[in-house]
Short mmCIF file of C-alpha atoms and ligand atoms in Angstrom, two decimals:
data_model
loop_
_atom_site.label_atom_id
_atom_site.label_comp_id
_atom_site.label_asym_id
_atom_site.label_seq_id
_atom_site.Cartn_x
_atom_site.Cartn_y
_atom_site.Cartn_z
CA UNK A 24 83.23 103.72 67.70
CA UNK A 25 80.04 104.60 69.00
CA UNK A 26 80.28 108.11 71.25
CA UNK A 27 80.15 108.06 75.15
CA UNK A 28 76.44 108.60 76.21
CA UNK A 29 77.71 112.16 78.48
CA UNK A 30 80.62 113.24 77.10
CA UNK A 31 80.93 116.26 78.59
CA UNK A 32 79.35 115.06 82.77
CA UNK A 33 81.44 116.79 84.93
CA UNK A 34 80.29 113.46 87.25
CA UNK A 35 81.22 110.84 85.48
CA UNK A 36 83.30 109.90 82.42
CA UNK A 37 84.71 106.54 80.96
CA UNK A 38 87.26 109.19 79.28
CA UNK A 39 88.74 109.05 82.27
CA UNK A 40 88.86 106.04 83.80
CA UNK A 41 89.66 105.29 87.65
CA UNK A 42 90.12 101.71 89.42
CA UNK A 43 87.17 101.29 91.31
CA UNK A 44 89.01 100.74 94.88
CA UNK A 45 92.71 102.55 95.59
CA UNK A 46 94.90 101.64 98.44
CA UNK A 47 96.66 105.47 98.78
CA UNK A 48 99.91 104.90 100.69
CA UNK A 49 101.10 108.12 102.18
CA UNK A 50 105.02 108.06 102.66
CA UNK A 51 104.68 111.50 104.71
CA UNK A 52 102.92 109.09 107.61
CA UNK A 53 105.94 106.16 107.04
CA UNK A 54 108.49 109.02 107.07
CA UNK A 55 106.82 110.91 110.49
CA UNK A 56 106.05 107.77 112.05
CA UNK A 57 110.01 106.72 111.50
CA UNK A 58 110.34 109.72 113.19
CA UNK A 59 108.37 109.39 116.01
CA UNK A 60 110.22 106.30 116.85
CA UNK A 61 113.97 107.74 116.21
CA UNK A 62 112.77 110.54 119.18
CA UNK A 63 111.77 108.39 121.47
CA UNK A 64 114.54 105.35 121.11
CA UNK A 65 117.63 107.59 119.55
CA UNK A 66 118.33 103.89 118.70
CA UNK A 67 119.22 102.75 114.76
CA UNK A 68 115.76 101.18 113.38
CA UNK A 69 115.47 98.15 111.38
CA UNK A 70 111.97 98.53 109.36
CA UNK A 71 110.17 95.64 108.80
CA UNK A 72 108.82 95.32 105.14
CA UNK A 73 107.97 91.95 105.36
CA UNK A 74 104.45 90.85 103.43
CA UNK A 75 104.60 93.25 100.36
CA UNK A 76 105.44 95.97 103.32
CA UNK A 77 102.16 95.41 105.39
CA UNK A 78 100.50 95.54 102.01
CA UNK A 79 102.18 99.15 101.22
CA UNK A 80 104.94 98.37 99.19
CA UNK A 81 107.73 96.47 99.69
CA UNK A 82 110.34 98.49 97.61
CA UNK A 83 108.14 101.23 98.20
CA UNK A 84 108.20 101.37 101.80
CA UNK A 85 112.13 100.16 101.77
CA UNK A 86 113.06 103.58 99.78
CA UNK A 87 111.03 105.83 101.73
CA UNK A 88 111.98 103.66 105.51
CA UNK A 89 116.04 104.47 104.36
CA UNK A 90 115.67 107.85 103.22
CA UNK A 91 113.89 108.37 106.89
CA UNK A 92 116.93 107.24 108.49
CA UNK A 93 116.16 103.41 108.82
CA UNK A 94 119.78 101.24 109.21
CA UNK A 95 118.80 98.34 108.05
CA UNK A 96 115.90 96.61 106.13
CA UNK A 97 114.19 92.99 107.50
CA UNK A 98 112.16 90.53 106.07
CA UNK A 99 110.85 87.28 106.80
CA UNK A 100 111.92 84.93 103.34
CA UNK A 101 114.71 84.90 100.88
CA UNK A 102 112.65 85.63 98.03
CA UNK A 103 111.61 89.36 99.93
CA UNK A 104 115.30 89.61 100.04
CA UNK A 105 116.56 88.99 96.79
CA UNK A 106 113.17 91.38 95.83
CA UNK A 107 115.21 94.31 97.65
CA UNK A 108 118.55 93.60 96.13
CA UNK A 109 116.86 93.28 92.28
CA UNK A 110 115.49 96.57 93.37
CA UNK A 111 118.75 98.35 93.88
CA UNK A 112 118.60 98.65 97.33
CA UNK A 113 121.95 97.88 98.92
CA UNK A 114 121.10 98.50 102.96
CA UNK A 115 121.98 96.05 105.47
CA UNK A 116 118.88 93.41 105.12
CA UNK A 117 118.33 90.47 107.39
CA UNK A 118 116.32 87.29 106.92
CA UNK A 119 114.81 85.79 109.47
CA UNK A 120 112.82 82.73 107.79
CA UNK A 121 115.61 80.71 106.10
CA UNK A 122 116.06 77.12 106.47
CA UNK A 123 118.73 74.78 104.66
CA UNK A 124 116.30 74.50 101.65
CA UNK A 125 116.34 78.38 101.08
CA UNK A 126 118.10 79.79 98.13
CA UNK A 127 120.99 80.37 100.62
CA UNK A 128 123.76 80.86 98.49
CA UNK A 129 122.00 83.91 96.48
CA UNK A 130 121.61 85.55 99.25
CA UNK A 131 124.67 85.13 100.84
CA UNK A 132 126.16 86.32 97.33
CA UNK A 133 123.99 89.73 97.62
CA UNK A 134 124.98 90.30 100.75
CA UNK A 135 121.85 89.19 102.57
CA UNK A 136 122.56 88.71 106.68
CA UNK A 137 120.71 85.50 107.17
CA UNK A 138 119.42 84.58 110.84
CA UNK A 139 120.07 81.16 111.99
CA UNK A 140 118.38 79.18 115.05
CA UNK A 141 120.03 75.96 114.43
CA UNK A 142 122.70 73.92 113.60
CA UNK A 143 121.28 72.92 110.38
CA UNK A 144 120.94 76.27 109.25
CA UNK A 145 124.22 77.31 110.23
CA UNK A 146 125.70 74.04 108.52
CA UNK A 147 123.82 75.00 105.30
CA UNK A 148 125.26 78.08 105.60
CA UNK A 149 129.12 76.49 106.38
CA UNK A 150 129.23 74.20 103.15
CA UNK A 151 128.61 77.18 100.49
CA UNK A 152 132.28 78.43 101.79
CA UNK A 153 131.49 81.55 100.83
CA UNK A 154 131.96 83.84 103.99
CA UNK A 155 128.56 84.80 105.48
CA UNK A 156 127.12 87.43 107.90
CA UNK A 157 125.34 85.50 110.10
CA UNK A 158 122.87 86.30 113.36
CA UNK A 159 121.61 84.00 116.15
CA UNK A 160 118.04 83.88 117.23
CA UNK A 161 117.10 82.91 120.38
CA UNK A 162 114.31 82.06 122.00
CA UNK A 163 113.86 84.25 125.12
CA UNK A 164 110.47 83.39 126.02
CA UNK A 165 108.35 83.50 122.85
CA UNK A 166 108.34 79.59 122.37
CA UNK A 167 108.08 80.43 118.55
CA UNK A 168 111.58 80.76 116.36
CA UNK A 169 114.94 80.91 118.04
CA UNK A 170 116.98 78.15 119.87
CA UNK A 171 115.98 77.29 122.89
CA UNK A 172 118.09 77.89 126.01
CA UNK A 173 119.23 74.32 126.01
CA UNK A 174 120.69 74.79 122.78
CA UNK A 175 122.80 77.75 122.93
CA UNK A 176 125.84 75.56 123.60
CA UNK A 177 125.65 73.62 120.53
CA UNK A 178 124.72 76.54 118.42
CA UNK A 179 127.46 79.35 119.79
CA UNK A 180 130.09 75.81 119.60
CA UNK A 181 129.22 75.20 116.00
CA UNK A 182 129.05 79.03 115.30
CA UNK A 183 132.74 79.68 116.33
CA UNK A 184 133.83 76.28 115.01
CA UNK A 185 132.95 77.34 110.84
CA UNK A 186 135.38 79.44 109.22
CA UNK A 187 133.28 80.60 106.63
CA UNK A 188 130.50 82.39 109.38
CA UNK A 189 131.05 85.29 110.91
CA UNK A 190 128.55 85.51 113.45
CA UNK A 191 127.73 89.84 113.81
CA UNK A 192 124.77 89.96 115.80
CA UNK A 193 122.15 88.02 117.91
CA UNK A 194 118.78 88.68 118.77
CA UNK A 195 115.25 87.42 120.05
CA UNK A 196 112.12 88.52 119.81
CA UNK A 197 109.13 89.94 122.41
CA UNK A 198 106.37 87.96 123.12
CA UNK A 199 104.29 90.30 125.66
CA UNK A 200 105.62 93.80 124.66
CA UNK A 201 102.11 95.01 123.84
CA UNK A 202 100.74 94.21 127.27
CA UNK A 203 100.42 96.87 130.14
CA UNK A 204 102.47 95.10 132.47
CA UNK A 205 106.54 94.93 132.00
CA UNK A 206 107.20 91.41 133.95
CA UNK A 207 107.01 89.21 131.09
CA UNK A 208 109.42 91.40 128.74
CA UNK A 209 111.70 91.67 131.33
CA UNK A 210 112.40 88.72 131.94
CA UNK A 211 112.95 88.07 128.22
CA UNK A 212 115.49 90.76 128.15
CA UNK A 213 117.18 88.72 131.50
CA UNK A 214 117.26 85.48 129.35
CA UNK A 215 118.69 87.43 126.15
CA UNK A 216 121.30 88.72 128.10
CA UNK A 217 122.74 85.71 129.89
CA UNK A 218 122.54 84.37 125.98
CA UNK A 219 124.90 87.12 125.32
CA UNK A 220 126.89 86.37 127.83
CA UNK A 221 126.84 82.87 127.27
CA UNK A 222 128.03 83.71 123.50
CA UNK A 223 130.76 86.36 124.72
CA UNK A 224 131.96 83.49 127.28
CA UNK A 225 132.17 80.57 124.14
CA UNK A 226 134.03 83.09 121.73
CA UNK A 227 131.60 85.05 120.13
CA UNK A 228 131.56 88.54 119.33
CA UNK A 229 128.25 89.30 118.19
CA UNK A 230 128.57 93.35 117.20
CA UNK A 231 124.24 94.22 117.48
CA UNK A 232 122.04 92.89 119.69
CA UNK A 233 118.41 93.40 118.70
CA UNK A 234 114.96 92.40 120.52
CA UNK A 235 112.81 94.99 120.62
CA UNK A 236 109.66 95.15 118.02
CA UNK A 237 107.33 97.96 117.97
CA UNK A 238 106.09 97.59 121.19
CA UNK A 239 109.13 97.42 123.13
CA UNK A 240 110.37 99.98 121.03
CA UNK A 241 107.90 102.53 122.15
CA UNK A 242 107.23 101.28 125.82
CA UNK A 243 110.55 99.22 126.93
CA UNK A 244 113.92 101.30 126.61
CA UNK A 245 115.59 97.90 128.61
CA UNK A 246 114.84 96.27 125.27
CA UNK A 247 116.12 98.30 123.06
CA UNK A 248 119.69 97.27 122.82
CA UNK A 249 121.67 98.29 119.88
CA UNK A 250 118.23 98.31 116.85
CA UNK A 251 114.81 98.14 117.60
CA UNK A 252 112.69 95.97 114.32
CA UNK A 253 109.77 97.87 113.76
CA UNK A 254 107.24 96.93 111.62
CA UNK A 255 103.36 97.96 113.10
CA UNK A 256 104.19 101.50 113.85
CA UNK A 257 106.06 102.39 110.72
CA UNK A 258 102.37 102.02 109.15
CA UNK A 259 101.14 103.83 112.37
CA UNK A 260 99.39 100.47 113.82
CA UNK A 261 99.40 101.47 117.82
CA UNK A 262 100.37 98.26 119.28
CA UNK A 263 100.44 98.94 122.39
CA UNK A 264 96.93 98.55 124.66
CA UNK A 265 95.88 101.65 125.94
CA UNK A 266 98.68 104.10 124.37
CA UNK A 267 98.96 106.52 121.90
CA UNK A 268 102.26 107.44 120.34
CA UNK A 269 100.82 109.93 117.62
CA UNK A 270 101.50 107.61 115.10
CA UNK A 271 99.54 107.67 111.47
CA UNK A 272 97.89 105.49 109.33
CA UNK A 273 99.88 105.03 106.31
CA UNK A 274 97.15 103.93 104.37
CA UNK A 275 93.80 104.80 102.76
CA UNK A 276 91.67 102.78 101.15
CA UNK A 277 88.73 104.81 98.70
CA UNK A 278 86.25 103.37 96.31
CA UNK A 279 83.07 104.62 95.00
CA UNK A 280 79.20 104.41 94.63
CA UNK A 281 77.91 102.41 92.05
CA UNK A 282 74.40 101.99 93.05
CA UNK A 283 72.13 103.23 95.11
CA UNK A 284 68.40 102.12 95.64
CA UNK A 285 65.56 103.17 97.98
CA UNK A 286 64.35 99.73 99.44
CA UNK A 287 60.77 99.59 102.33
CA UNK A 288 60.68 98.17 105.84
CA UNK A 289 60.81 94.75 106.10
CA UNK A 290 63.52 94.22 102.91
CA UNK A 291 65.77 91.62 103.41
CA UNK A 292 69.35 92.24 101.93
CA UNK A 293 71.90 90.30 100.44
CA UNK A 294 72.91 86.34 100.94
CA UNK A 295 70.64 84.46 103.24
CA UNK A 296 68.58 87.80 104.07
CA UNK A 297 70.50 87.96 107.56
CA UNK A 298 69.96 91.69 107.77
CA UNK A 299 66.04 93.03 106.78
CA UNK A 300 65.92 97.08 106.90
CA UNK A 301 63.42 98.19 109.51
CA UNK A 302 62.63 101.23 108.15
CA UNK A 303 62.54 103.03 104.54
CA UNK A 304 65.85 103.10 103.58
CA UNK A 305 68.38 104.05 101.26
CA UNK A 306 71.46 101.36 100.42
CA UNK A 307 74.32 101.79 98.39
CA UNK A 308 76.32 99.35 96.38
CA UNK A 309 80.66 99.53 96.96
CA UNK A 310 82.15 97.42 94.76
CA UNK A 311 85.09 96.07 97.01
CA UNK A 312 84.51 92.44 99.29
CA UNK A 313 86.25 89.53 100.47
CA UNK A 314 87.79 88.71 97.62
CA UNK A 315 89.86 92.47 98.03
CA UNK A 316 90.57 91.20 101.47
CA UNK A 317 87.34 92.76 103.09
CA UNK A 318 87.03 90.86 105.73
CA UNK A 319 82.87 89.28 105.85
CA UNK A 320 82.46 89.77 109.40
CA UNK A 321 82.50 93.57 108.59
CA UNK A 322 79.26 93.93 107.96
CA UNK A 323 78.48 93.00 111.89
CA UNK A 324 79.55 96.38 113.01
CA UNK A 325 81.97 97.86 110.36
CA UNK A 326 81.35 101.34 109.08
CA UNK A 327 82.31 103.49 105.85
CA UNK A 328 82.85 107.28 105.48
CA UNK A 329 80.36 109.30 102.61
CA UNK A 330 80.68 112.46 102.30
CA UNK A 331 82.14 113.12 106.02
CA UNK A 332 79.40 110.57 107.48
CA UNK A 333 79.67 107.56 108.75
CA UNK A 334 77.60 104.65 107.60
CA UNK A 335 77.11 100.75 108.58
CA UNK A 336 77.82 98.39 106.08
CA UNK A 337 74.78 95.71 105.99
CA UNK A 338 73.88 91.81 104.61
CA UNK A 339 76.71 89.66 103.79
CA UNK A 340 79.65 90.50 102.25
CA UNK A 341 80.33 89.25 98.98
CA UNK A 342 83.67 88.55 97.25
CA UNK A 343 83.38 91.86 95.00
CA UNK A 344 80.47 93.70 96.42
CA UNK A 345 79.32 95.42 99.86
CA UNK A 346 76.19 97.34 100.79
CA UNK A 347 75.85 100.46 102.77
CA UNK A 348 72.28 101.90 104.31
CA UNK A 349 73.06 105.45 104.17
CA UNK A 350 69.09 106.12 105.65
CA UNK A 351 68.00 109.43 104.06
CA UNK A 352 71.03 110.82 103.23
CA UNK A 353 71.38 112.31 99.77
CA UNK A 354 74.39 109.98 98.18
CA UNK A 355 75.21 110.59 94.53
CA UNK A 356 76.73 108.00 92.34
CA UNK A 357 80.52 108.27 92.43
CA UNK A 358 80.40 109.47 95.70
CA UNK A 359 83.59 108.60 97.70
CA UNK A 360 83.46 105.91 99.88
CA UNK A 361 86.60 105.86 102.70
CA UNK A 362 86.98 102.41 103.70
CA UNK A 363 89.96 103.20 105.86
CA UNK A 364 91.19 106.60 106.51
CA UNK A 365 92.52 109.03 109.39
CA UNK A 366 91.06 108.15 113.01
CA UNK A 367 91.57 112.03 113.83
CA UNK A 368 89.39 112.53 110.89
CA UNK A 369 86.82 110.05 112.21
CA UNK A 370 87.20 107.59 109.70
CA UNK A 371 87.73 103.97 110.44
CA UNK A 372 91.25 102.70 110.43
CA UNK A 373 92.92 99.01 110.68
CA UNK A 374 92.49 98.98 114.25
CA UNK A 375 88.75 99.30 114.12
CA UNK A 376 88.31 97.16 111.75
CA UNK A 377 90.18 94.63 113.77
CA UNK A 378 88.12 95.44 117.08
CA UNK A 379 85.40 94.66 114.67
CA UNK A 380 86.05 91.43 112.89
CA UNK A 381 87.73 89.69 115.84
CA UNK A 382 91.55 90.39 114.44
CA UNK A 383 94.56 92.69 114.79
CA UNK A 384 95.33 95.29 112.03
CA UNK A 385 98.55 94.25 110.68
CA UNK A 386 96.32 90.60 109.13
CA UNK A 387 93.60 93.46 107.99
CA UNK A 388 96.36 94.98 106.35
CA UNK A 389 98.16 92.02 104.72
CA UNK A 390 95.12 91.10 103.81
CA UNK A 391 93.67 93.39 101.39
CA UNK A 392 94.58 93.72 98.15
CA UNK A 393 92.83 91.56 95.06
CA UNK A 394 91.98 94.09 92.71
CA UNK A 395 92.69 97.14 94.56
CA UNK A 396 94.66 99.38 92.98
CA UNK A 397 97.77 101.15 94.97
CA UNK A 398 98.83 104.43 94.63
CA UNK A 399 101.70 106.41 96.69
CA UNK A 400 101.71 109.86 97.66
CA UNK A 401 103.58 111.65 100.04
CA UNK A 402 101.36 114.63 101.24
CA UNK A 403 104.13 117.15 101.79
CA UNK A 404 106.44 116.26 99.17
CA UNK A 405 103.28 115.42 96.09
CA UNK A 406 102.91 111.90 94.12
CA UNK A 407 106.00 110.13 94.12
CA UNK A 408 106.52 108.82 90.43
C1 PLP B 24 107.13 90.96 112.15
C2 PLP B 24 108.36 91.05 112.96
C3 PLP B 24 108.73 92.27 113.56
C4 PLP B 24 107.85 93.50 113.53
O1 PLP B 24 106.97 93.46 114.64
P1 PLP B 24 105.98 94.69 114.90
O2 PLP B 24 105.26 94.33 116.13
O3 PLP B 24 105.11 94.75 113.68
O4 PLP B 24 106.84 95.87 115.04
C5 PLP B 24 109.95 92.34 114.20
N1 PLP B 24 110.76 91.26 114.28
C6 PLP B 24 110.40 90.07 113.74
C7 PLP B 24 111.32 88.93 113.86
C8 PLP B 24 109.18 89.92 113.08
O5 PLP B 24 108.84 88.73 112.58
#
């Protein structure tokens, strides 16, 4: 073996390697941002750890969401389920994505509540003859999942009629929470509760009502009911436009300096030259890019954080590779680059990124990943193993 060039850099050392982009989840921010919600709704929380957990970590986030006080655990497909139950984790979980095709009977066997918005579902359900936990979605006003109004009959009918479901809750979900004005959600939380009634009147007993996501968790106490499914602010995404609810990012995203060269005026940069430097300039190379879920329209407005300043990023985004004109500040190779950090801190977070690009943070944060690495940490409490 031939010996490392610097052995002994204090800098820089492939003796000790380190993945050249990190997504740090803190679960001090998931367990304060629980929190915050618990003190304003005193209402049991479902967290939603749907899509790997935002990208955090599904069984991660699950662990850290229950030991925080969550009640109950939701996710969008069986497979996410089954991922929770072959994790240990035996909290109440509902799915809200399965059809008759779904792996129904596994789930029903580990104790999965499944959500049904049809017939079908609810026959699929019927012919395992297993008993099942079982709850209704309807749609309230979001024109998305859920049966429509004109179909509670048949649905509550067919409910009551199997011997096998047990139907223990019902629920719908917000479509205009997020917005300023109430009208919209409250008449969503008018048509949920003449499909309770409807339910109570056909024979139903339906023990929790839910509606409320983030949004109406935070703004709408009418829709809180007797859970509130929160996904955005358990990884401190502020949904709502205009508000604050001291909620914090839950994750960081750090990678490094790789190269750094001193171009002239006039320089055009990356793919297609869309960006030339118009003065003397230094650029840096970050070796993160689409293909980590960077999203390319970053570079028309996005910024990083080096060394406590912020920079733009410049020239096209490529799948493993962005540039960064830090101007004439001294950047060292190595150097930290925050991607996404702590607004307070004036670092970009998911929300900027989203004003930038044209998105919302929650797709910024499903998005990235590739060949990040992710590491957890819980700032008061030190790594968790
Ligand atoms: C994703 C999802 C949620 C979480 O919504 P947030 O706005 O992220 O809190 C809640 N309920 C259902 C059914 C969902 O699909």
């Amino acid at each position: 073996m031939t010996q490392p060039e610097h052995p002994t850099s204090a800098v820089y050392s492939s003796l000790n390697p380190t993945p050249l982009a990190t997504r740090i989840v803190d679960h001090g921010a998931i367990a304060r941002n629980i929190g915050r919600i618990r003190e304003i709704t005193a209402t049991p929380i479902l967290a939603v750890v749907k899509a790997d957990g935002f990208g955090h970590g599904i069984i991660e986030v699950a662990t850290t969401a229950l030991r925080s006080g969550a009640a109950w655990l939701g996710i969008a497909t069986v497979d996410e389920a089954l991922a929770l139950r072959s994790a240990g984790i035996d909290a109440p979980v509902l799915c809200w994505l399965a059809d008759p095709w779904c792996d129904l009977r596994a789930a029903i066997a580990q104790d999965v509540t499944i959500s049904c918005a049809n017939v079908e579902t609810l026959e699929a359900v019927a012919v395992l003859g297993c008993t099942a936990e079982v709850h209704l979605e309807l749609d309230t006003g979001m024109s998305r999942g859920g049966a429509g109004e004109e179909n509670w009959n048949s649905l509550f009918t067919a409910a009551v009629a199997s011997s096998s479901v047990r139907v223990t809750g019902l629920w719908s979900h917000l479509a205009l929470a997020t917005h300023a004005e109430p009208e919209a959600t409250t008449a969503q939380v008018q048509s949920f509760e003449r499909g309770v009634a409807r339910a109570r009147a056909l024979g139903l007993a339906p023990g929790v009502l839910h509606l409320a996501n983030s949004a109406g968790a935070l703004e709408h106490p009418d829709t809180w009911f007797d859970l509130v499914r929160c996904g955005a602010a358990l990884y401190g995404i502020e949904t709502v436009v205009g508000r604050g609810h001291d909620l914090e990012p839950a994750m960081r995203v750090v990678s490094r300096v790789t190269q750094r060269k001193r171009i002239s005026a006039g320089t055009g940069v990356s793919y297609n030259h869309d960006w030339v430097a118009s003065a003397d300039t230094t650029l840096v190379l970050v070796p993160v890019g689409y293909g980590d879920g960077i999203p390319r329209d970053l570079s028309h407005g996005g910024e990083v954080v080096i060394d406590g300043v912020r920079h733009p990023v410049v020239g096209a985004i490529s799948m493993d590779q962005l540039i960064v004109d830090v101007g004439d500040a001294v950047v060292t190779l190595g150097d930290e680059v925050v991607l996404l950090g702590s607004p307070a801190a004036g670092e970009p977070d998911p929300q900027e990124w989203g004003a930038v690009t044209g998105t919302i943070a929650h797709e910024i944060l499903t998005g990235l990943g590739g060949r990040m690495a992710r590491r957890h940490t819980n700032q008061t409490q030190g790594t968790i193993p």
